[in-house]
Amino acid sequence: MRILLVEDDKDLQLLLKQDLEKSGFAVDISSDGIEAEYLGFEGIYDLAILDLGLPQRNGIEVLKSWRSKGIALPVLILTARDAWYEKVDGFKAGADDYLAKPFHIEELLMRIRALLHRVNNHSAGLLQVGGFSLDEDKQTVTTKENITLELTGVEFKLLRFFLIHPEKILSKSTLTEHIYDDCSDKDSNVIEVYIRHLRRKLGNSIIETRRGQGYIFKGEQV
Ligand code: CA
């Protein structure tokens, strides 16, 4: 899952990026409203964290602009403490959730997870699909035989994206786009290698190849 982090406070930026990456998210940072607005239109993000007080264009305007052009990107706004009107304005502009500064990173991570599950029609809590359940804290997967398997960083990112979108054809370039950030060296052929790793761990039939189209995670299998 790839997150657009819009925040002009450099210290907070770095801190959040580090913690989000540790949790298996690819993160691109933007420090001003105009660039953020543009990036939101790219259609490559799974979620945006949007600070409201931004140089060039404030967060509310950025959000309004996205929504007026039909961008359904899930947005969590960061508001100032005690500024209840910011929350109201944020929701009016189309925010999905908010967090008031200062906050604990654990709360932000839980809200992001809940929001990603919700907008993709999954229940809160463990991500459970096709007999597999993913522990997003420990980055492990448990099979229907109750065997818990460790995952490497990329395997976890890939499996989470598959579980969020079961039974959908996902092309190599889509998978690459949602697993790596802008600074990563993106080679979509590497995806094949990680698909092979996942099949070895979870069973060959769990990820189907559609020639020339991509891969499908078989979510119906129980
Ligand atoms: Ca700010």
mmCIF file of C-alpha atoms and ligand atoms in Angstrom:
data_model
loop_
_atom_site.group_PDB
_atom_site.id
_atom_site.type_symbol
_atom_site.label_atom_id
_atom_site.label_comp_id
_atom_site.label_asym_id
_atom_site.label_seq_id
_atom_site.Cartn_x
_atom_site.Cartn_y
_atom_site.Cartn_z
ATOM 1 C CA MET A 1 0.000 0.000 0.000
ATOM 2 C CA ARG A 2 1.350 3.393 -0.976
ATOM 3 C CA ILE A 3 0.722 6.512 1.066
ATOM 4 C CA LEU A 4 0.986 10.168 0.114
ATOM 5 C CA LEU A 5 2.205 12.026 3.191
ATOM 6 C CA VAL A 6 1.523 15.761 2.957
ATOM 7 C CA GLU A 7 3.236 17.557 5.830
ATOM 8 C CA ASP A 8 5.453 20.631 5.888
ATOM 9 C CA ASP A 9 7.032 20.020 9.301
ATOM 10 C CA LYS A 10 10.347 18.373 8.370
ATOM 11 C CA ASP A 11 10.849 16.615 11.704
ATOM 12 C CA LEU A 12 7.369 15.146 11.701
ATOM 13 C CA GLN A 13 7.761 14.165 8.040
ATOM 14 C CA LEU A 14 10.839 12.073 8.708
ATOM 15 C CA LEU A 15 9.451 10.521 11.846
ATOM 16 C CA LEU A 16 6.183 9.539 10.163
ATOM 17 C CA LYS A 17 7.887 8.246 7.034
ATOM 18 C CA GLN A 18 10.152 6.010 9.104
ATOM 19 C CA ASP A 19 7.314 4.600 11.175
ATOM 20 C CA LEU A 20 5.033 4.092 8.192
ATOM 21 C CA GLU A 21 7.783 2.301 6.293
ATOM 22 C CA LYS A 22 8.433 0.077 9.271
ATOM 23 C CA SER A 23 4.763 -0.885 9.047
ATOM 24 C CA GLY A 24 5.194 -1.929 5.426
ATOM 25 C CA PHE A 25 3.888 1.159 3.634
ATOM 26 C CA ALA A 26 5.559 2.820 0.684
ATOM 27 C CA VAL A 27 5.595 6.554 1.412
ATOM 28 C CA ASP A 28 5.993 9.609 -0.810
ATOM 29 C CA ILE A 29 6.320 12.990 0.876
ATOM 30 C CA SER A 30 5.022 16.332 -0.252
ATOM 31 C CA SER A 31 5.657 19.571 1.647
ATOM 32 C CA ASP A 32 3.343 21.991 -0.098
ATOM 33 C CA GLY A 33 -0.277 22.152 -1.193
ATOM 34 C CA ILE A 34 0.240 22.669 -4.902
ATOM 35 C CA GLU A 35 2.512 19.657 -5.352
ATOM 36 C CA ALA A 36 0.282 17.543 -3.099
ATOM 37 C CA GLU A 37 -2.789 18.432 -5.124
ATOM 38 C CA TYR A 38 -1.018 17.380 -8.303
ATOM 39 C CA LEU A 39 0.217 14.098 -6.782
ATOM 40 C CA GLY A 40 -3.295 13.229 -5.601
ATOM 41 C CA PHE A 41 -4.473 13.298 -9.202
ATOM 42 C CA GLU A 42 -1.929 10.659 -10.206
ATOM 43 C CA GLY A 43 -4.160 7.835 -8.969
ATOM 44 C CA ILE A 44 -1.304 5.777 -7.555
ATOM 45 C CA TYR A 45 -1.962 6.185 -3.834
ATOM 46 C CA ASP A 46 -3.996 3.981 -1.536
ATOM 47 C CA LEU A 47 -4.379 6.717 1.082
ATOM 48 C CA ALA A 48 -3.291 10.293 1.832
ATOM 49 C CA ILE A 49 -2.321 11.790 5.168
ATOM 50 C CA LEU A 50 -3.015 15.493 4.751
ATOM 51 C CA ASP A 51 -1.870 18.239 7.093
ATOM 52 C CA LEU A 52 -4.187 21.245 6.882
ATOM 53 C CA GLY A 53 -1.727 24.069 7.514
ATOM 54 C CA LEU A 54 0.423 23.954 4.381
ATOM 55 C CA PRO A 55 2.388 26.508 2.364
ATOM 56 C CA GLN A 56 1.076 27.552 -1.085
ATOM 57 C CA ARG A 57 -2.362 25.976 -0.746
ATOM 58 C CA ASN A 58 -3.974 24.789 2.471
ATOM 59 C CA GLY A 59 -5.088 21.219 3.020
ATOM 60 C CA ILE A 60 -8.820 22.004 2.870
ATOM 61 C CA GLU A 61 -8.434 23.538 -0.590
ATOM 62 C CA VAL A 62 -6.342 20.582 -1.763
ATOM 63 C CA LEU A 63 -8.982 18.153 -0.525
ATOM 64 C CA LYS A 64 -11.854 20.135 -2.067
ATOM 65 C CA SER A 65 -10.036 20.175 -5.378
ATOM 66 C CA TRP A 66 -9.536 16.378 -5.330
ATOM 67 C CA ARG A 67 -13.161 15.724 -4.438
ATOM 68 C CA SER A 68 -14.524 18.172 -7.018
ATOM 69 C CA LYS A 69 -12.676 16.201 -9.695
ATOM 70 C CA GLY A 70 -13.981 12.851 -8.458
ATOM 71 C CA ILE A 71 -10.807 11.654 -6.729
ATOM 72 C CA ALA A 72 -11.990 9.084 -4.177
ATOM 73 C CA LEU A 73 -8.569 8.698 -2.505
ATOM 74 C CA PRO A 74 -9.076 7.925 1.224
ATOM 75 C CA VAL A 75 -7.866 10.977 3.165
ATOM 76 C CA LEU A 76 -6.933 11.270 6.812
ATOM 77 C CA ILE A 77 -6.433 14.909 7.819
ATOM 78 C CA LEU A 78 -4.099 16.158 10.543
ATOM 79 C CA THR A 79 -5.715 18.995 12.493
ATOM 80 C CA ALA A 80 -4.518 21.364 15.184
ATOM 81 C CA ARG A 81 -5.375 20.390 18.728
ATOM 82 C CA ASP A 82 -8.626 21.916 20.037
ATOM 83 C CA ALA A 83 -9.554 23.318 16.616
ATOM 84 C CA TRP A 84 -12.927 21.576 16.326
ATOM 85 C CA TYR A 85 -13.907 23.744 13.338
ATOM 86 C CA GLU A 86 -10.973 22.307 11.372
ATOM 87 C CA LYS A 87 -12.460 18.850 11.781
ATOM 88 C CA VAL A 88 -15.865 20.061 10.641
ATOM 89 C CA ASP A 89 -14.368 21.878 7.641
ATOM 90 C CA GLY A 90 -12.282 18.805 6.867
ATOM 91 C CA PHE A 91 -15.254 16.447 6.838
ATOM 92 C CA LYS A 92 -17.258 18.941 4.766
ATOM 93 C CA ALA A 93 -14.428 19.031 2.259
ATOM 94 C CA GLY A 94 -14.476 15.239 2.008
ATOM 95 C CA ALA A 95 -12.067 13.853 4.634
ATOM 96 C CA ASP A 96 -12.566 10.218 5.709
ATOM 97 C CA ASP A 97 -10.941 10.507 9.109
ATOM 98 C CA TYR A 98 -8.871 12.921 11.191
ATOM 99 C CA LEU A 99 -6.254 12.960 13.887
ATOM 100 C CA ALA A 100 -5.473 15.986 16.080
ATOM 101 C CA LYS A 101 -1.850 16.945 16.677
ATOM 102 C CA PRO A 102 0.049 15.899 18.699
ATOM 103 C CA PHE A 103 -0.791 12.223 18.342
ATOM 104 C CA HIS A 104 0.748 8.831 19.034
ATOM 105 C CA ILE A 105 2.047 7.028 15.971
ATOM 106 C CA GLU A 106 0.253 3.856 17.111
ATOM 107 C CA GLU A 107 -3.091 5.632 16.805
ATOM 108 C CA LEU A 108 -2.231 6.917 13.335
ATOM 109 C CA LEU A 109 -1.227 3.414 12.219
ATOM 110 C CA MET A 110 -4.445 1.888 13.558
ATOM 111 C CA ARG A 111 -6.572 4.553 11.872
ATOM 112 C CA ILE A 112 -4.776 4.063 8.567
ATOM 113 C CA ARG A 113 -5.266 0.319 8.791
ATOM 114 C CA ALA A 114 -8.956 0.630 9.685
ATOM 115 C CA LEU A 115 -9.536 3.130 6.882
ATOM 116 C CA LEU A 116 -7.774 0.970 4.294
ATOM 117 C CA HIS A 117 -9.820 -2.054 5.351
ATOM 118 C CA ARG A 118 -13.071 -0.088 5.345
ATOM 119 C CA VAL A 119 -12.708 1.553 1.940
ATOM 120 C CA ASN A 120 -11.772 -1.794 0.420
ATOM 121 C CA ASN A 121 -14.744 -3.618 1.998
ATOM 122 C CA HIS A 122 -12.857 -5.569 4.630
ATOM 123 C CA SER A 123 -13.763 -5.703 8.301
ATOM 124 C CA ALA A 124 -11.582 -4.024 10.907
ATOM 125 C CA GLY A 125 -9.084 -6.146 12.814
ATOM 126 C CA LEU A 126 -7.223 -9.000 11.148
ATOM 127 C CA LEU A 127 -7.196 -9.089 7.374
ATOM 128 C CA GLN A 128 -8.731 -12.499 6.597
ATOM 129 C CA VAL A 129 -9.145 -13.796 3.076
ATOM 130 C CA GLY A 130 -9.395 -17.274 1.610
ATOM 131 C CA GLY A 131 -8.393 -19.041 4.813
ATOM 132 C CA PHE A 132 -5.372 -16.835 5.353
ATOM 133 C CA SER A 133 -5.132 -14.265 8.077
ATOM 134 C CA LEU A 134 -2.544 -11.556 8.018
ATOM 135 C CA ASP A 135 -1.092 -10.109 11.202
ATOM 136 C CA GLU A 136 -0.147 -6.577 10.165
ATOM 137 C CA ASP A 137 1.731 -5.906 13.419
ATOM 138 C CA LYS A 138 3.935 -8.960 13.328
ATOM 139 C CA GLN A 139 3.944 -9.130 9.512
ATOM 140 C CA THR A 140 3.133 -12.841 9.588
ATOM 141 C CA VAL A 141 0.439 -14.903 7.883
ATOM 142 C CA THR A 142 -1.500 -17.792 9.409
ATOM 143 C CA THR A 143 -2.889 -20.520 7.153
ATOM 144 C CA LYS A 144 -6.176 -22.387 7.599
ATOM 145 C CA GLU A 145 -4.131 -25.271 9.028
ATOM 146 C CA ASN A 146 -3.127 -22.801 11.733
ATOM 147 C CA ILE A 147 0.486 -22.582 10.649
ATOM 148 C CA THR A 148 2.038 -19.174 11.121
ATOM 149 C CA LEU A 149 4.635 -18.125 8.571
ATOM 150 C CA GLU A 150 7.120 -15.271 8.712
ATOM 151 C CA LEU A 151 7.179 -12.893 5.758
ATOM 152 C CA THR A 152 9.988 -10.728 4.446
ATOM 153 C CA GLY A 153 9.286 -7.013 3.984
ATOM 154 C CA VAL A 154 8.397 -7.227 0.304
ATOM 155 C CA GLU A 155 6.442 -10.482 0.713
ATOM 156 C CA PHE A 156 4.341 -8.798 3.393
ATOM 157 C CA LYS A 157 3.655 -5.714 1.246
ATOM 158 C CA LEU A 158 2.743 -7.858 -1.723
ATOM 159 C CA LEU A 159 0.520 -10.236 0.242
ATOM 160 C CA ARG A 160 -1.285 -7.366 1.973
ATOM 161 C CA PHE A 161 -2.066 -5.789 -1.389
ATOM 162 C CA PHE A 162 -3.323 -9.125 -2.733
ATOM 163 C CA LEU A 163 -5.496 -9.749 0.337
ATOM 164 C CA ILE A 164 -6.986 -6.255 0.140
ATOM 165 C CA HIS A 165 -7.845 -6.921 -3.535
ATOM 166 C CA PRO A 166 -8.713 -10.633 -3.840
ATOM 167 C CA GLU A 167 -10.176 -12.042 -7.054
ATOM 168 C CA LYS A 168 -8.970 -9.038 -9.047
ATOM 169 C CA ILE A 169 -6.482 -9.062 -11.876
ATOM 170 C CA LEU A 170 -3.473 -7.096 -10.699
ATOM 171 C CA SER A 171 -0.864 -6.295 -13.298
ATOM 172 C CA LYS A 172 2.832 -6.327 -12.561
ATOM 173 C CA SER A 173 2.960 -2.566 -12.961
ATOM 174 C CA THR A 174 0.024 -2.056 -10.558
ATOM 175 C CA LEU A 175 1.717 -4.241 -7.970
ATOM 176 C CA THR A 176 5.018 -2.405 -8.438
ATOM 177 C CA GLU A 177 3.311 0.976 -8.159
ATOM 178 C CA HIS A 178 1.630 0.128 -4.863
ATOM 179 C CA ILE A 179 4.588 -1.550 -3.224
ATOM 180 C CA TYR A 180 7.418 0.857 -3.943
ATOM 181 C CA ASP A 181 7.730 4.586 -3.339
ATOM 182 C CA ASP A 182 9.044 7.146 -5.778
ATOM 183 C CA CYS A 183 12.645 6.828 -4.618
ATOM 184 C CA SER A 184 12.826 3.055 -5.037
ATOM 185 C CA ASP A 185 14.445 1.422 -7.984
ATOM 186 C CA LYS A 186 11.372 -0.013 -9.662
ATOM 187 C CA ASP A 187 11.865 -3.157 -11.678
ATOM 188 C CA SER A 188 8.548 -4.879 -12.265
ATOM 189 C CA ASN A 189 10.326 -8.137 -13.141
ATOM 190 C CA VAL A 190 11.329 -8.467 -9.509
ATOM 191 C CA ILE A 191 7.634 -8.910 -8.714
ATOM 192 C CA GLU A 192 7.780 -12.331 -10.400
ATOM 193 C CA VAL A 193 10.465 -13.407 -7.966
ATOM 194 C CA TYR A 194 8.364 -12.405 -4.968
ATOM 195 C CA ILE A 195 5.245 -14.047 -6.390
ATOM 196 C CA ARG A 196 7.296 -17.239 -6.592
ATOM 197 C CA HIS A 197 8.291 -16.849 -2.929
ATOM 198 C CA LEU A 198 4.668 -16.374 -1.877
ATOM 199 C CA ARG A 199 3.535 -19.415 -3.864
ATOM 200 C CA ARG A 200 6.244 -21.501 -2.247
ATOM 201 C CA LYS A 201 5.021 -20.432 1.186
ATOM 202 C CA LEU A 202 1.254 -20.430 0.644
ATOM 203 C CA GLY A 203 0.715 -22.956 -2.139
ATOM 204 C CA ASN A 204 0.997 -22.706 -5.907
ATOM 205 C CA SER A 205 -2.701 -22.385 -6.679
ATOM 206 C CA ILE A 206 -3.251 -19.409 -4.421
ATOM 207 C CA ILE A 207 -1.933 -16.896 -6.960
ATOM 208 C CA GLU A 208 -3.051 -17.464 -10.529
ATOM 209 C CA THR A 209 -1.155 -16.073 -13.535
ATOM 210 C CA ARG A 210 -3.154 -14.516 -16.350
ATOM 211 C CA ARG A 211 -0.838 -14.309 -19.317
ATOM 212 C CA GLY A 212 -0.286 -10.749 -20.466
ATOM 213 C CA GLN A 213 -2.634 -9.401 -17.772
ATOM 214 C CA GLY A 214 -1.252 -10.102 -14.352
ATOM 215 C CA TYR A 215 -2.037 -12.091 -11.224
ATOM 216 C CA ILE A 216 -5.130 -13.006 -9.244
ATOM 217 C CA PHE A 217 -5.180 -13.918 -5.586
ATOM 218 C CA LYS A 218 -7.754 -16.681 -5.148
ATOM 219 C CA GLY A 219 -9.748 -15.378 -2.229
ATOM 220 C CA GLU A 220 -12.616 -17.852 -2.452
ATOM 221 C CA GLN A 221 -10.477 -20.795 -1.433
ATOM 222 C CA VAL A 222 -11.150 -21.760 2.175
HETATM 223 CA CA CA B 1 1.680 22.385 8.843
#
